[in-house]
Tab-separated table of C-alpha atoms in Angstrom:
chain	number	residue	atom	x	y	z
U	24	MET	CA	-105.959	-49.705	-90.290
U	25	ASP	CA	-107.523	-46.573	-91.295
U	26	VAL	CA	-110.469	-44.934	-90.194
U	27	GLU	CA	-111.963	-41.990	-91.674
U	28	HIS	CA	-112.078	-39.055	-89.715
U	29	MET	CA	-110.337	-39.865	-86.861
U	30	THR	CA	-109.763	-37.494	-84.500
U	31	GLY	CA	-108.604	-36.627	-80.531
U	32	SER	CA	-107.123	-40.053	-78.764
U	33	THR	CA	-106.891	-41.430	-82.305
U	34	LEU	CA	-103.972	-39.377	-83.592
U	35	GLU	CA	-102.340	-38.865	-80.096
U	36	ALA	CA	-102.557	-43.135	-80.926
U	37	MET	CA	-101.073	-43.116	-84.310
U	38	ALA	CA	-98.407	-40.256	-83.116
U	39	LEU	CA	-97.798	-42.568	-80.053
U	40	ALA	CA	-97.366	-45.628	-81.877
U	41	VAL	CA	-94.817	-43.472	-84.755
U	42	GLU	CA	-92.442	-42.287	-81.647
U	43	ARG	CA	-92.331	-45.497	-80.166
U	44	SER	CA	-91.543	-47.908	-83.448
U	45	ALA	CA	-88.234	-48.597	-84.090
U	46	VAL	CA	-88.781	-48.552	-87.959
U	47	VAL	CA	-92.054	-48.096	-89.862
U	48	LEU	CA	-93.475	-50.156	-92.933
U	49	ILE	CA	-95.175	-47.523	-95.434
U	50	CYS	CA	-98.012	-49.774	-97.933
U	51	MET	CA	-98.262	-47.608	-100.414
U	52	SER	CA	-101.232	-48.046	-103.023
U	53	GLN	CA	-103.633	-44.998	-104.215
U	54	LYS	CA	-106.159	-45.569	-100.974
U	55	TYR	CA	-103.142	-44.620	-98.712
U	56	LYS	CA	-101.853	-41.653	-100.680
U	57	ASP	CA	-105.813	-40.492	-100.901
U	58	SER	CA	-105.752	-40.765	-97.396
U	59	PRO	CA	-105.814	-37.437	-95.238
U	60	SER	CA	-104.901	-39.962	-91.513
U	61	CYS	CA	-102.251	-41.807	-93.557
U	62	ARG	CA	-100.487	-38.458	-94.715
U	63	SER	CA	-100.546	-37.381	-91.684
U	64	GLU	CA	-98.406	-40.294	-89.885
U	65	ALA	CA	-96.271	-40.757	-92.984
U	66	GLU	CA	-95.265	-36.992	-92.309
U	67	TYR	CA	-94.578	-37.364	-88.930
U	68	THR	CA	-92.681	-40.253	-89.813
U	69	TYR	CA	-90.441	-38.069	-91.890
U	70	LYS	CA	-90.040	-35.063	-89.075
U	71	LEU	CA	-89.349	-37.398	-86.408
U	72	ARG	CA	-86.519	-38.974	-89.147
U	73	LYS	CA	-87.578	-42.084	-87.918
U	74	SER	CA	-86.510	-45.029	-90.022
U	75	PHE	CA	-89.424	-46.721	-92.913
U	76	ILE	CA	-89.629	-48.762	-96.028
U	77	PRO	CA	-91.723	-48.404	-98.256
U	78	LEU	CA	-93.799	-51.708	-99.480
U	79	CYS	CA	-95.838	-51.573	-102.548
U	80	VAL	CA	-99.233	-52.877	-102.292
U	81	GLN	CA	-101.346	-52.149	-105.024
U	82	GLU	CA	-100.024	-53.903	-108.178
U	83	LYS	CA	-98.426	-51.604	-110.838
U	84	TYR	CA	-98.947	-48.554	-108.727
U	85	GLU	CA	-96.349	-45.733	-108.797
U	86	ALA	CA	-96.245	-43.188	-106.265
U	87	ASP	CA	-96.555	-39.374	-107.297
U	88	GLY	CA	-97.275	-36.367	-105.476
U	89	TRP	CA	-96.547	-36.226	-101.760
U	90	LEU	CA	-96.178	-39.314	-101.542
U	91	GLY	CA	-93.559	-39.680	-104.038
U	92	MET	CA	-91.670	-36.827	-102.909
U	93	LEU	CA	-91.424	-38.722	-99.431
U	94	ILE	CA	-90.430	-42.087	-101.513
U	95	GLY	CA	-88.226	-40.585	-103.397
U	96	THR	CA	-85.238	-42.795	-105.024
U	97	LYS	CA	-85.695	-44.947	-101.790
U	98	LEU	CA	-85.487	-48.998	-102.252
U	99	TYR	CA	-89.170	-50.431	-101.780
U	100	PHE	CA	-90.489	-53.920	-101.920
U	101	ASP	CA	-93.004	-54.857	-103.824
U	102	ILE	CA	-95.833	-57.222	-102.268
U	103	SER	CA	-98.672	-56.284	-104.612
U	104	THR	CA	-99.390	-59.812	-105.663
U	105	GLU	CA	-99.629	-63.265	-104.049
U	106	ARG	CA	-96.299	-64.664	-106.093
U	107	LEU	CA	-94.340	-61.047	-105.552
U	108	PHE	CA	-94.900	-61.389	-101.371
U	109	ASP	CA	-93.294	-64.482	-101.272
U	110	GLN	CA	-90.069	-63.734	-102.902
U	111	GLN	CA	-89.906	-60.045	-101.264
U	112	ILE	CA	-90.864	-61.248	-97.771
U	113	PRO	CA	-87.721	-62.955	-97.073
U	114	ASN	CA	-85.659	-59.496	-98.361
U	115	LEU	CA	-87.521	-57.559	-96.553
U	116	MET	CA	-86.802	-59.742	-93.340
U	117	LYS	CA	-83.261	-59.542	-94.472
U	118	GLU	CA	-83.764	-55.162	-94.557
U	119	LEU	CA	-85.438	-55.096	-91.133
U	120	GLY	CA	-82.590	-57.239	-89.432
U	121	ASP	CA	-82.941	-56.688	-85.484
U	122	ARG	CA	-84.350	-53.676	-85.954
U	123	GLY	CA	-86.944	-53.604	-83.106
U	124	ARG	CA	-86.530	-56.949	-82.014
U	125	LEU	CA	-87.164	-57.728	-78.358
U	126	SER	CA	-84.419	-59.317	-75.989
U	127	SER	CA	-84.929	-63.013	-74.551
U	128	GLN	CA	-84.851	-60.986	-70.987
U	129	ARG	CA	-87.883	-58.483	-71.682
U	130	GLN	CA	-90.282	-59.387	-74.046
U	131	GLU	CA	-93.547	-57.262	-74.307
U	132	VAL	CA	-96.458	-58.067	-75.603
U	133	ASP	CA	-98.817	-55.264	-77.549
U	134	ASP	CA	-102.234	-55.663	-76.285
U	135	GLU	CA	-105.108	-55.644	-79.191
U	136	ILE	CA	-105.874	-52.320	-80.742
U	137	MET	CA	-109.437	-51.613	-80.633
U	138	THR	CA	-111.443	-49.931	-83.267
U	139	PRO	CA	-113.708	-47.510	-83.360
U	140	GLY	CA	-111.463	-45.100	-81.148
U	141	TYR	CA	-108.529	-46.758	-81.766
U	142	VAL	CA	-107.538	-46.851	-77.964
U	143	ALA	CA	-103.933	-48.490	-78.146
U	144	LYS	CA	-103.741	-49.855	-74.592
U	145	LEU	CA	-100.263	-50.254	-72.641
U	146	THR	CA	-97.860	-52.585	-73.063
U	147	ALA	CA	-97.509	-55.521	-70.564
U	148	VAL	CA	-94.122	-57.494	-69.494
U	149	GLN	CA	-93.692	-61.183	-69.994
U	150	SER	CA	-91.131	-62.749	-67.908
U	151	ALA	CA	-92.336	-66.640	-67.858
U	152	LYS	CA	-93.971	-68.930	-70.028
U	153	PRO	CA	-97.819	-68.137	-69.632
U	154	SER	CA	-100.632	-70.810	-68.301
U	155	SER	CA	-101.265	-71.206	-72.672
U	156	ALA	CA	-98.244	-73.043	-72.150
U	157	ASN	CA	-99.947	-75.438	-69.843
U	158	TRP	CA	-103.025	-76.008	-72.181
U	159	THR	CA	-104.461	-79.768	-73.222
U	160	ILE	CA	-104.944	-80.562	-77.036
U	161	GLY	CA	-108.432	-79.703	-76.792
U	162	ASP	CA	-107.935	-76.230	-74.984
U	163	VAL	CA	-105.850	-75.604	-77.557
U	164	ALA	CA	-108.951	-76.617	-80.402
U	165	GLU	CA	-110.803	-74.213	-78.379
U	166	TRP	CA	-108.501	-71.609	-78.506
U	167	MET	CA	-108.134	-72.071	-82.206
U	168	SER	CA	-112.517	-72.226	-83.006
U	169	ARG	CA	-112.181	-68.399	-81.261
U	170	LEU	CA	-109.901	-66.901	-83.867
U	171	ASN	CA	-112.903	-66.765	-86.655
U	172	LEU	CA	-110.467	-68.737	-89.632
U	173	SER	CA	-111.813	-69.774	-92.496
U	174	GLU	CA	-110.803	-73.227	-91.997
U	175	VAL	CA	-108.530	-74.903	-89.385
U	176	PRO	CA	-105.622	-77.281	-90.759
U	177	HIS	CA	-106.024	-80.736	-88.752
U	178	GLU	CA	-102.698	-80.228	-87.872
U	179	LEU	CA	-103.024	-77.389	-85.796
U	180	LEU	CA	-105.920	-79.017	-84.161
U	181	GLN	CA	-103.108	-81.965	-83.009
U	182	LEU	CA	-100.999	-79.204	-80.840
U	183	ASP	CA	-100.919	-78.877	-77.321
U	184	GLY	CA	-99.941	-75.616	-75.209
U	185	ASN	CA	-96.497	-76.537	-75.237
U	186	MET	CA	-96.243	-76.570	-79.301
U	187	LEU	CA	-98.606	-74.001	-79.549
U	188	TRP	CA	-95.634	-71.606	-77.312
U	189	GLU	CA	-93.034	-73.317	-79.756
U	190	SER	CA	-95.291	-71.991	-82.568
U	191	LYS	CA	-95.311	-68.433	-80.926
U	192	LYS	CA	-91.102	-68.696	-80.446
U	193	MET	CA	-91.168	-69.950	-84.297
U	194	LEU	CA	-92.970	-67.074	-85.198
U	195	GLU	CA	-90.496	-64.352	-83.439
U	196	THR	CA	-87.308	-66.303	-84.918
U	197	SER	CA	-88.020	-67.839	-88.329
U	198	PRO	CA	-91.394	-65.902	-89.862
U	199	ASP	CA	-90.771	-67.018	-93.153
U	200	PHE	CA	-90.266	-70.559	-92.430
U	201	LEU	CA	-93.942	-70.170	-90.687
U	202	TYR	CA	-95.467	-68.915	-92.904
U	203	ASN	CA	-94.361	-70.784	-96.198
U	204	TYR	CA	-95.659	-73.919	-93.865
U	205	LEU	CA	-98.560	-72.874	-92.868
U	206	HIS	CA	-99.574	-71.173	-96.454
U	207	GLY	CA	-97.285	-73.934	-98.450
U	208	ASN	CA	-98.014	-77.208	-96.302
U	209	LEU	CA	-101.340	-76.346	-94.376
U	210	LYS	CA	-103.124	-74.231	-97.471
U	211	MET	CA	-104.166	-71.512	-95.589
U	212	ASN	CA	-105.104	-68.393	-96.827
U	213	PHE	CA	-103.565	-64.774	-96.100
U	214	PRO	CA	-106.211	-63.816	-94.230
U	215	ASP	CA	-106.398	-66.749	-91.694
U	216	ILE	CA	-101.959	-66.664	-91.516
U	217	LEU	CA	-102.526	-62.905	-90.285
U	218	LYS	CA	-105.191	-63.857	-87.545
U	219	LEU	CA	-103.395	-66.699	-86.241
U	220	SER	CA	-99.630	-64.569	-85.921
U	221	ARG	CA	-101.960	-62.048	-84.123
U	222	ALA	CA	-103.077	-64.568	-81.840
U	223	LEU	CA	-100.100	-66.149	-81.248
U	224	ARG	CA	-98.259	-62.736	-80.372
U	225	GLN	CA	-100.884	-61.984	-77.955
U	226	LEU	CA	-100.480	-65.231	-75.878
């Protein structure tokens, strides 16, 4: 998330995120190109010779200027429309491969990045199933209500903690299947899917 006039600890957090990354996804658009903070982040990615994958998120956008020079002739994925998003996400997953994938023995969970201030908290190490695996159906329903979804599909309200944990594992191992099910079968909109995915990763 780009917040204007970011300085101090914000820039440090951005730099740390790039330094710790296995691969960087650059979401190209006119607003991205015009943002000084986005440019700093992209140039730092290039300076550190970090692997990066360009994504076009604005329909019919063609990168020029500093962004065009950075991207060059590099392969990019156009996800600027819902149809293209559905087509390209599986290809993007293949391109990412195992880069950044966590081992089953050590699973790092990022705490939420807060704004304003963009305070990146330290990661915690999780060695076993959390207490959420023991939640009842009512506990899960209450957890769902706190996600501020525009609508909670009835099927999700039938999950208990163990099934919720299996959904979390599915997000890690088969994200394309889970997305297609949530979007195609349960008719969830994209913002709601993002909220649910983020919440599952933080369990």
